[in-house]
Amino acid sequence: MSLFVTVPTPQLADRLGSLPEGVELAVWDMQSPAPRERIDLAVQPYMGGTQALRNLEGLDIGLVQSQSIGYDGVSELLPDGIPFANAASVHETSTAEITLALTLAAQRQLPRFVLAQQHGEWSPVFAESLADRRVLLVGFGGVGEAIAMRLEPFEIDLTVVARTARPVWHERLGRVQVHAIDELPSLVPDAEIIILALPGGDETHHLFDDELLGAMADGALLVNVGRGTLIDTDALVRQEGRIRAALDVLDPEPLPAEHPLWKTDGVLISPHVGGASTAMNPRITKLIRGQIERMLRGETPTNIVLGD
């Protein structure tokens, strides 16, 4: 069996190295004309490559492999009949890292120290801890589980929310009672830190609106590493600093320079870089090589989230 595989950059092609016999590899960014009408495995560009899916119309594609976990809007752009796989297993640990980084930076007021350092100021402060806080984790998929495992050593009081209520036995965390998402109105007021790790889509669009944001306790911290659309950005601005936020994902992205959220008190922003670390390269390489090997053996690829 032979396979024709395309990747979007020469760098990714180099990292894949020597491939099994029968695999032909080409670099294609999904913007220029396709190198062939039949492509067995086409790897999508990382970040900003969703619109490029329109260019697959009329081609014979065996599988599109994303380099991201999320796939919001893909079904509207992907031509019918093309299977689509996400990059589960690639970004969970890196996203969990930035979740902890944002949470600790906000709690311990690290931005304050960075600004003080620029002026040569010694500026101590008695800050909030992460230890002993009541943390509400909203989302318990791969990213949510990775976050929970990293929160556990901080000796927190953790409550977990997902789409449906259920008890879960986790190898590292033990028994976890997962609450249903419709319980949020009763859970939000008691939380000191709320971490969002949900996917986007119609069901979660503006989940945290004026009402739910208004139910948060004064000074509580909202951390979002899921999708920007989980939070009504204008509603967050209307809180006028009553609550704090640490956000790696926003709506819109990129956030316009004139947007008032930049200057809203208590808001810390990172530019959607949760998965953008050195952890990504070996993991996406491993995933793509694994897909190639499965396809060569005639097996179904992993991580298919759309299509057959």
XYZ file of N, CA and C in Angstrom, residues 29-265:
711
model
N 0.576 24.074 1.642
C 0.000 24.953 2.651
C -1.522 25.077 2.566
N -2.137 24.333 1.675
C -3.585 24.380 1.438
C -4.053 25.721 0.872
N -3.120 26.579 0.491
C -3.468 27.849 -0.149
C -3.105 27.829 -1.625
N -1.935 27.313 -1.932
C -1.490 27.192 -3.317
C -2.198 26.006 -3.975
N -2.074 25.875 -5.302
C -2.711 24.732 -5.973
C -2.249 23.401 -5.385
N -3.163 22.465 -5.279
C -2.845 21.164 -4.693
C -1.847 20.414 -5.561
N -0.898 19.715 -4.942
C 0.104 18.985 -5.729
C -0.488 17.808 -6.489
N -1.596 17.273 -5.997
C -2.280 16.171 -6.665
C -3.769 16.252 -6.370
N -4.534 15.590 -7.200
C -5.976 15.535 -6.951
C -6.298 14.581 -5.814
N -5.520 13.498 -5.662
C -5.702 12.542 -4.594
C -4.620 12.717 -3.537
N -5.046 13.023 -2.308
C -4.125 13.138 -1.171
C -4.671 12.231 -0.076
N -3.884 11.297 0.362
C -4.363 10.350 1.369
C -4.456 10.985 2.752
N -3.469 11.807 3.099
C -3.452 12.471 4.404
C -2.939 13.891 4.220
N -3.802 14.873 4.511
C -3.427 16.276 4.383
C -3.418 16.907 5.765
N -2.253 17.389 6.215
C -2.134 18.020 7.521
C -2.440 19.507 7.372
N -3.384 19.967 8.163
C -3.845 21.352 8.105
C -2.830 22.299 8.737
N -2.684 23.520 8.247
C -1.806 24.502 8.911
C -2.234 24.741 10.355
N -1.285 25.087 11.205
C -1.562 25.349 12.614
C -1.945 26.810 12.803
N -3.071 27.050 13.469
C -3.591 28.387 13.765
C -3.916 29.145 12.474
N -5.139 29.513 12.335
C -5.556 30.314 11.191
C -5.734 29.543 9.916
N -5.707 28.211 9.978
C -5.797 27.435 8.755
C -7.184 26.927 8.437
N -8.186 27.334 9.234
C -9.531 26.794 9.024
C -10.105 27.214 7.679
N -9.915 28.470 7.302
C -10.467 28.951 6.026
C -9.875 28.202 4.838
N -8.659 27.686 5.006
C -8.007 26.952 3.910
C -8.748 25.675 3.552
N -9.621 25.211 4.449
C -10.370 23.990 4.159
C -11.263 24.152 2.938
N -11.640 25.387 2.619
C -12.452 25.639 1.422
C -11.726 25.172 0.160
N -10.396 25.218 0.208
C -9.606 24.877 -0.976
C -9.553 23.377 -1.249
N -10.178 22.580 -0.393
C -10.198 21.135 -0.600
C -11.346 20.701 -1.498
N -12.212 21.622 -1.835
C -13.356 21.302 -2.691
C -12.869 20.729 -4.022
N -13.444 19.591 -4.403
C -13.102 18.956 -5.668
C -11.917 18.027 -5.599
N -11.244 17.964 -4.442
C -10.103 17.064 -4.296
C -10.544 15.760 -3.639
N -9.776 14.734 -3.840
C -10.030 13.423 -3.241
C -9.098 13.288 -2.037
N -9.628 13.587 -0.845
C -8.822 13.618 0.375
C -9.230 12.460 1.284
N -8.258 11.641 1.688
C -8.561 10.516 2.562
C -8.788 10.941 4.000
N -8.015 11.943 4.484
C -8.136 12.431 5.853
C -7.462 13.790 5.964
N -8.143 14.711 6.642
C -7.513 15.970 7.040
C -7.127 15.847 8.506
N -5.861 16.068 8.794
C -5.367 16.021 10.168
C -5.106 17.436 10.663
N -5.865 17.851 11.666
C -5.663 19.160 12.270
C -4.475 19.121 13.221
N -3.916 20.305 13.480
C -2.871 20.427 14.493
C -3.410 21.059 15.773
N -4.730 21.232 15.846
C -5.377 21.827 17.009
C -6.383 20.840 17.593
N -6.742 21.060 18.854
C -7.758 20.220 19.478
C -9.149 20.658 19.038
N -9.398 21.973 19.083
C -10.721 22.498 18.748
C -11.000 22.418 17.262
N -12.286 22.325 16.938
C -12.664 22.292 15.520
C -13.951 23.086 15.289
N -14.062 24.209 15.984
C -15.208 25.094 15.799
C -15.265 25.581 14.355
N -16.407 25.504 13.753
C -16.613 26.029 12.404
C -16.087 25.163 11.289
N -15.419 24.073 11.607
C -14.839 23.227 10.563
C -15.921 22.582 9.712
N -16.984 22.125 10.341
C -18.036 21.416 9.593
C -18.680 22.296 8.536
N -18.690 23.605 8.751
C -19.274 24.518 7.761
C -18.362 24.734 6.562
N -17.067 24.486 6.722
C -16.097 24.774 5.664
C -15.558 23.518 4.983
N -15.564 22.403 5.686
C -14.993 21.170 5.145
C -15.929 20.568 4.097
N -15.450 20.315 2.888
C -16.314 19.692 1.874
C -16.863 18.350 2.344
N -18.053 18.044 1.901
C -18.710 16.808 2.311
C -17.857 15.588 1.971
N -17.899 14.621 2.876
C -17.263 13.336 2.607
C -15.810 13.228 2.999
N -15.220 14.317 3.539
C -13.813 14.270 3.939
C -13.726 14.094 5.456
N -13.135 13.011 5.933
C -12.961 12.833 7.378
C -11.966 13.853 7.939
N -12.197 14.237 9.199
C -11.378 15.262 9.841
C -10.992 14.768 11.234
N -9.702 14.803 11.538
C -9.197 14.377 12.848
C -8.589 15.564 13.579
N -8.877 15.656 14.875
C -8.258 16.726 15.655
C -6.945 16.241 16.273
N -6.311 17.139 17.034
C -4.978 16.837 17.577
C -5.045 16.531 19.067
N -6.064 15.768 19.480
C -6.083 15.285 20.858
C -4.803 14.520 21.145
N -4.243 14.736 22.323
C -2.980 14.179 22.813
C -1.800 15.114 22.579
N -1.983 16.176 21.804
C -0.862 17.069 21.466
C -0.757 18.252 22.424
N -1.872 18.915 22.721
C -1.825 20.209 23.413
C -2.299 20.184 24.865
N -2.783 19.065 25.347
C -3.375 19.048 26.686
C -2.400 19.502 27.771
N -1.195 18.942 27.750
C -0.246 19.272 28.819
C 0.204 20.735 28.734
N 0.446 21.213 27.531
C 0.890 22.584 27.368
C -0.205 23.569 27.778
N -1.457 23.253 27.416
C -2.565 24.116 27.804
C -2.765 24.102 29.312
N -2.578 22.939 29.929
C -2.666 22.868 31.385
C -1.569 23.708 32.039
N -0.394 23.724 31.437
C 0.697 24.543 31.970
C 0.318 26.022 31.988
N -0.202 26.514 30.854
C -0.514 27.942 30.821
C -1.699 28.271 31.725
N -2.582 27.295 31.928
C -3.674 27.505 32.880
C -3.124 27.768 34.278
N -2.190 26.927 34.697
C -1.577 27.127 36.013
C -0.774 28.420 36.049
N -0.074 28.728 34.950
C 0.726 29.949 34.900
C -0.158 31.188 35.035
N -1.261 31.224 34.289
C -2.162 32.372 34.362
C -2.802 32.483 35.744
N -3.214 31.345 36.286
C -3.854 31.357 37.593
C -2.894 31.856 38.665
N -1.686 31.321 38.672
C -0.707 31.743 39.671
C -0.278 33.192 39.468
N -0.122 33.593 38.200
C 0.269 34.976 37.931
C -0.783 35.954 38.440
N -2.048 35.615 38.232
C -3.122 36.491 38.690
C -3.242 36.477 40.208
N -3.170 35.281 40.801
C -3.321 35.183 42.254
C -2.168 35.872 42.991
N -0.954 35.653 42.515
C 0.216 36.192 43.213
C 0.653 37.555 42.678
N -0.149 38.132 41.779
C 0.049 39.497 41.260
C 1.400 39.685 40.561
N 1.799 38.695 39.773
C 3.070 38.800 39.055
C 3.122 39.973 38.079
N 2.015 40.309 37.360
C 2.097 41.484 36.487
C 2.489 42.756 37.239
N 2.046 42.887 38.471
C 2.416 44.048 39.290
C 3.926 44.117 39.477
N 4.556 42.963 39.713
C 6.003 42.948 39.922
C 6.769 43.253 38.640
N 6.240 42.765 37.504
C 6.883 43.061 36.217
C 6.881 44.560 35.961
N 5.747 45.207 36.198
C 5.665 46.654 36.001
C 6.563 47.406 36.976
N 6.609 46.942 38.212
C 7.467 47.595 39.201
C 8.942 47.449 38.833
N 9.319 46.288 38.302
C 10.710 46.063 37.917
C 11.146 47.052 36.839
N 10.230 47.369 35.932
C 10.570 48.314 34.857
C 10.939 49.693 35.411
N 10.450 50.000 36.603
C 10.732 51.308 37.215
C 11.703 51.199 38.395
N 12.279 49.998 38.576
C 13.218 49.815 39.668
C 12.579 49.941 41.032
N 11.319 49.527 41.137
C 10.589 49.670 42.397
C 10.525 48.341 43.143
N 10.775 48.393 44.447
C 10.577 47.241 45.335
C 9.143 47.322 45.831
N 8.284 46.376 45.375
C 6.840 46.556 45.567
C 6.192 45.294 46.127
N 6.475 44.965 47.395
C 5.889 43.753 47.977
C 4.376 43.893 48.174
N 3.701 42.740 48.197
C 2.251 42.738 48.384
C 1.858 41.423 49.056
N 0.820 41.460 49.876
C 0.257 40.251 50.484
C -0.824 39.763 49.529
N -0.550 38.665 48.802
C -1.383 38.274 47.663
C -2.271 37.081 47.986
N -3.160 36.771 47.048
C -4.014 35.596 47.133
C -3.192 34.338 46.844
N -3.537 33.248 47.480
C -2.892 31.969 47.200
C -3.707 31.193 46.176
N -3.109 30.112 45.671
C -3.882 29.083 44.984
C -4.256 27.995 45.987
N -3.357 27.711 46.920
C -3.636 26.729 47.962
C -4.888 27.112 48.753
N -5.699 26.123 49.053
C -6.896 26.267 49.887
C -8.026 27.046 49.220
N -7.891 27.389 47.939
C -8.975 28.113 47.262
C -10.036 27.123 46.791
N -11.252 27.617 46.683
C -12.349 26.846 46.102
C -12.325 27.066 44.589
N -11.940 26.021 43.858
C -11.748 26.109 42.410
C -12.861 25.345 41.704
N -13.498 26.000 40.750
C -14.544 25.391 39.928
C -13.976 25.181 38.531
N -13.781 23.934 38.144
C -13.241 23.591 36.828
C -14.394 23.208 35.916
N -14.603 23.992 34.868
C -15.736 23.791 33.957
C -15.203 23.177 32.664
N -15.397 21.882 32.519
C -14.860 21.134 31.385
C -13.934 20.043 31.888
N -14.239 18.786 31.518
C -13.437 17.675 32.039
C -13.106 16.689 30.925
N -12.789 17.260 29.740
C -12.237 16.449 28.661
C -10.740 16.294 28.877
N -10.003 16.096 27.778
C -8.566 15.891 27.891
C -7.845 17.047 28.547
N -8.187 18.280 28.137
C -7.554 19.464 28.725
C -7.974 19.615 30.176
N -9.262 19.450 30.455
C -9.740 19.581 31.823
C -9.083 18.595 32.766
N -8.933 17.347 32.330
C -8.269 16.344 33.166
C -6.814 16.725 33.420
N -6.133 17.219 32.375
C -4.730 17.613 32.548
C -4.610 18.774 33.531
N -5.564 19.698 33.489
C -5.562 20.815 34.443
C -5.803 20.301 35.856
N -6.795 19.427 36.008
C -7.128 18.906 37.336
C -5.939 18.198 37.969
N -5.212 17.419 37.178
C -4.055 16.701 37.724
C -2.978 17.660 38.211
N -2.831 18.797 37.542
C -1.807 19.758 37.936
C -2.274 20.653 39.076
N -3.576 20.786 39.237
C -4.096 21.551 40.371
C -4.003 20.769 41.675
N -4.123 19.450 41.586
C -4.235 18.613 42.779
C -3.111 18.832 43.788
N -1.841 18.970 43.392
C -0.795 19.160 44.404
C -0.875 20.498 45.145
N -1.690 21.439 44.650
C -1.786 22.751 45.289
C -2.768 22.768 46.461
N -3.323 21.599 46.799
C -4.185 21.481 47.983
C -5.384 22.412 47.905
N -6.115 22.285 46.798
C -7.290 23.112 46.575
C -8.554 22.324 46.898
N -9.666 23.028 46.937
C -10.988 22.416 47.051
C -11.608 22.456 45.654
N -11.573 21.319 44.951
C -11.928 21.286 43.530
C -13.351 20.773 43.315
N -14.098 21.521 42.493
C -15.405 21.088 42.007
C -15.338 21.040 40.486
N -15.820 19.959 39.894
C -15.718 19.745 38.449
C -17.105 19.779 37.820
N -17.197 20.446 36.669
C -18.445 20.544 35.907
C -18.186 20.087 34.479
N -19.113 19.319 33.922
C -19.067 18.924 32.519
C -20.498 18.929 31.980
N -20.659 18.442 30.772
C -21.981 18.502 30.148
C -23.023 17.737 30.956
N -22.661 16.568 31.464
C -23.607 15.750 32.224
C -22.996 15.357 33.560
N -23.836 15.202 34.565
C -23.385 14.778 35.882
C -23.060 13.290 35.866
N -21.980 12.924 36.537
C -21.597 11.514 36.589
C -20.440 11.354 37.562
N -20.344 10.225 38.215
C -19.134 9.931 38.981
C -18.059 9.386 38.050
N -16.824 9.792 38.260
C -15.700 9.349 37.434
C -14.603 8.836 38.356
N -14.051 7.668 38.025
C -12.870 7.194 38.738
C -11.657 7.528 37.895
N -10.780 8.374 38.423
C -9.598 8.819 37.700
C -8.362 8.223 38.354
N -7.469 7.718 37.523
C -6.283 7.017 38.025
C -5.472 7.883 38.972
N -5.345 9.174 38.673
C -4.542 10.069 39.497
C -5.370 10.796 40.554
N -6.606 11.108 40.238
C -7.416 11.953 41.107
C -8.336 11.167 42.028
N -8.499 9.871 41.748
C -9.441 9.085 42.520
C -10.864 9.335 42.043
N -11.821 9.238 42.964
C -13.226 9.439 42.595
C -13.526 10.921 42.445
N -14.049 11.282 41.283
C -14.425 12.668 40.994
C -15.925 12.704 40.717
N -16.648 13.507 41.469
C -18.068 13.699 41.196
C -18.223 14.870 40.235
N -18.568 14.579 39.016
C -18.732 15.616 38.000
C -20.166 16.153 38.058
N -20.291 17.461 38.150
C -21.600 18.111 38.169
C -22.015 18.484 36.755
N -23.305 18.610 36.537
C -23.834 18.971 35.223
C -23.716 20.467 34.996
N -23.616 20.840 33.735
C -23.411 22.240 33.401
C -24.597 23.110 33.816
N -25.792 22.508 33.895
C -26.943 23.316 34.311
C -26.948 23.604 35.813
N -25.954 23.071 36.540
C -25.796 23.392 37.960
C -24.939 24.638 38.182
N -24.394 25.210 37.119
C -23.483 26.348 37.268
C -24.066 27.497 38.088
N -25.321 27.896 37.866
C -25.829 29.031 38.652
C -25.737 28.830 40.165
N -25.820 27.590 40.627
C -25.714 27.343 42.063
C -24.278 27.158 42.525
N -23.353 26.856 41.610
C -21.963 26.604 41.963
C -21.082 27.842 41.846
N -21.402 28.707 40.899
C -20.550 29.873 40.611
C -20.393 30.810 41.810
N -21.437 31.149 42.543
C -21.277 32.145 43.610
C -20.273 31.763 44.690
N -20.052 30.478 44.919
C -19.166 30.037 45.998
C -17.721 29.891 45.549
N -17.466 29.944 44.242
C -16.119 29.692 43.728
C -15.231 30.921 43.865
N -13.991 30.680 44.257
C -12.999 31.765 44.306
C -12.202 31.841 43.007
N -12.054 30.696 42.326
C -11.392 30.629 41.022
C -12.245 29.748 40.124
N -12.554 30.230 38.922
C -13.308 29.450 37.940
C -12.432 29.290 36.705
N -12.224 28.053 36.294
C -11.393 27.760 35.123
C -12.269 27.144 34.047
N -12.253 27.735 32.856
C -13.063 27.262 31.740
C -12.186 26.491 30.761
N -12.566 25.229 30.513
C -11.826 24.371 29.579
C -12.796 23.645 28.661
N -13.874 24.315 28.302
C -14.894 23.741 27.433
C -14.597 24.041 25.966
N -15.113 23.224 25.045
C -15.033 23.561 23.620
C -16.017 24.678 23.289
N -15.871 25.246 22.095
C -16.808 26.254 21.634
C -18.034 25.617 21.009
N -18.824 26.432 20.336
C -20.030 25.928 19.690
C -21.275 26.591 20.237
N -22.405 26.279 19.616
C -23.666 26.921 19.988
C -24.046 26.658 21.436
N -23.774 25.442 21.935
C -24.211 25.077 23.279
C -23.483 25.858 24.372
N -22.271 26.293 24.089
C -21.492 26.990 25.116
C -21.280 28.468 24.797
N -21.884 28.955 23.716
C -21.684 30.350 23.309
C -22.187 31.310 24.388
N -21.289 32.196 24.852
C -21.608 33.182 25.893
C -22.223 32.517 27.122
N -21.673 31.359 27.492
C -22.112 30.679 28.709
C -21.978 31.619 29.906
N -20.857 32.317 29.964
C -20.668 33.310 31.018
C -21.077 34.673 30.471
N -22.350 34.980 30.695
C -22.951 36.234 30.237
C -23.110 37.171 31.426
N -23.862 38.244 31.260
C -24.061 39.195 32.353
C -24.541 38.499 33.620
N -25.479 37.557 33.463
C -26.078 36.910 34.628
C -25.075 36.051 35.380
N -24.335 35.185 34.653
C -23.413 34.287 35.339
C -22.176 35.028 35.841
N -21.692 35.998 35.074
C -20.581 36.815 35.556
C -21.002 37.600 36.790
N -22.229 38.098 36.753
C -22.733 38.847 37.896
C -22.904 38.006 39.135
N -23.046 36.685 38.957
C -23.200 35.778 40.102
C -21.865 35.448 40.756
N -20.745 35.757 40.104
C -19.437 35.477 40.696
C -19.193 36.383 41.899
N -18.465 35.861 42.856
C -18.150 36.625 44.059
C -17.213 37.780 43.729
N -17.311 38.853 44.481
C -16.408 39.985 44.308
C -14.964 39.512 44.418
N -14.139 39.895 43.457
C -12.728 39.551 43.488
C -12.395 38.156 43.012
N -13.410 37.359 42.648
C -13.142 36.011 42.145
C -12.393 36.084 40.823
N -11.674 35.012 40.493
C -10.847 34.964 39.282
C -11.472 34.023 38.265
N -11.619 34.498 37.028
C -12.123 33.693 35.914
C -10.979 33.448 34.934
N -10.630 32.182 34.721
C -9.540 31.801 33.818
C -10.151 31.071 32.633
N -9.830 31.499 31.408
C -10.391 30.854 30.218
C -9.282 30.356 29.310
N -9.228 29.020 29.146
C -8.295 28.405 28.199
C -9.050 27.519 27.214
N -10.394 27.619 27.224
C -11.224 26.823 26.318
C -11.378 27.514 24.974
N -12.435 28.286 24.851
C -12.675 29.096 23.660
C -13.155 30.476 24.088
N -12.754 31.492 23.324
C -13.111 32.857 23.680
C -14.602 33.083 23.755
N -15.354 32.346 22.939
C -16.800 32.539 22.882
C -17.521 32.033 24.132
N -16.824 31.371 25.038
C -17.460 30.953 26.285
C -17.877 32.150 27.133
N -17.182 33.265 26.957
C -17.438 34.473 27.748
C -17.953 35.573 26.832
N -18.999 36.251 27.265
C -19.467 37.469 26.589
C -18.477 38.572 26.960
N -17.607 38.922 26.024
C -16.532 39.873 26.307
C -17.075 41.221 26.759
N -18.119 41.697 26.113
C -18.695 42.991 26.517
C -19.257 42.910 27.938
N -19.843 41.774 28.275
C -20.365 41.604 29.629
C -19.234 41.611 30.651
N -18.090 41.032 30.296
C -16.935 41.045 31.197
C -16.443 42.472 31.411
N -16.402 43.262 30.347
C -16.006 44.668 30.482
C -16.972 45.402 31.405
N -18.256 45.081 31.301
C -19.263 45.753 32.134
C -19.105 45.438 33.617
N -18.344 44.394 33.953
C -18.076 44.115 35.367
C -17.141 45.156 35.985
N -16.424 45.896 35.130
C -15.605 47.040 35.550
C -14.622 46.689 36.667
N -14.026 45.493 36.562
C -13.005 45.119 37.532
C -13.544 44.534 38.822
N -14.838 44.337 38.938
C -15.394 43.731 40.164
C -14.881 42.308 40.340
N -14.736 41.592 39.222
C -14.117 40.275 39.223
C -12.830 40.368 38.414
N -11.954 39.382 38.589
C -10.697 39.356 37.850
C -10.776 38.306 36.748
N -9.918 38.420 35.755
C -9.912 37.448 34.660
C -8.490 37.250 34.147
N -8.176 36.007 33.775
C -6.913 35.661 33.120
C -7.284 34.838 31.898
N -7.019 35.370 30.718
C -7.613 34.848 29.489
C -6.542 34.522 28.447
N -6.542 33.270 27.994
C -5.669 32.903 26.867
C -6.449 32.871 25.561
N -7.764 32.827 25.649
C -8.618 32.833 24.462
C -9.649 33.943 24.626
N -9.949 34.610 23.513
C -10.833 35.771 23.582
C -11.785 35.789 22.403
N -12.785 36.614 22.518
C -13.734 36.845 21.435
C -13.961 38.345 21.327
N -13.417 38.996 20.276
C -12.788 38.419 19.080
C -11.290 38.169 19.274
N -10.732 37.442 18.320
C -9.286 37.232 18.238
C -8.809 37.588 16.840
N -7.687 38.313 16.734
C -6.998 38.976 17.842
C -7.842 40.122 18.401
N -7.655 40.402 19.678
C -8.405 41.479 20.322
C -7.909 42.817 19.784
N -8.803 43.654 19.221
C -8.372 44.948 18.660
C -7.672 45.821 19.696
N -6.687 46.567 19.245
C -5.882 47.382 20.157
C -6.722 48.379 20.939
N -7.842 48.816 20.350
C -8.675 49.815 21.013
C -9.739 49.206 21.911
N -9.770 47.897 22.017
C -10.826 47.252 22.797
C -10.671 47.589 24.282
N -11.757 47.921 24.971
C -11.659 48.323 26.386
C -11.199 47.214 27.321
N -11.272 45.940 26.890
C -10.838 44.857 27.770
C -9.364 44.978 28.121
N -8.557 45.527 27.195
C -7.130 45.673 27.463
C -6.885 46.484 28.737
N -7.742 47.454 28.998
C -7.521 48.363 30.124
C -8.484 48.112 31.284
N -9.211 47.011 31.225
C -10.121 46.693 32.320
C -9.324 46.206 33.523
N -9.611 46.748 34.683
C -8.886 46.387 35.898
C -8.996 44.891 36.166
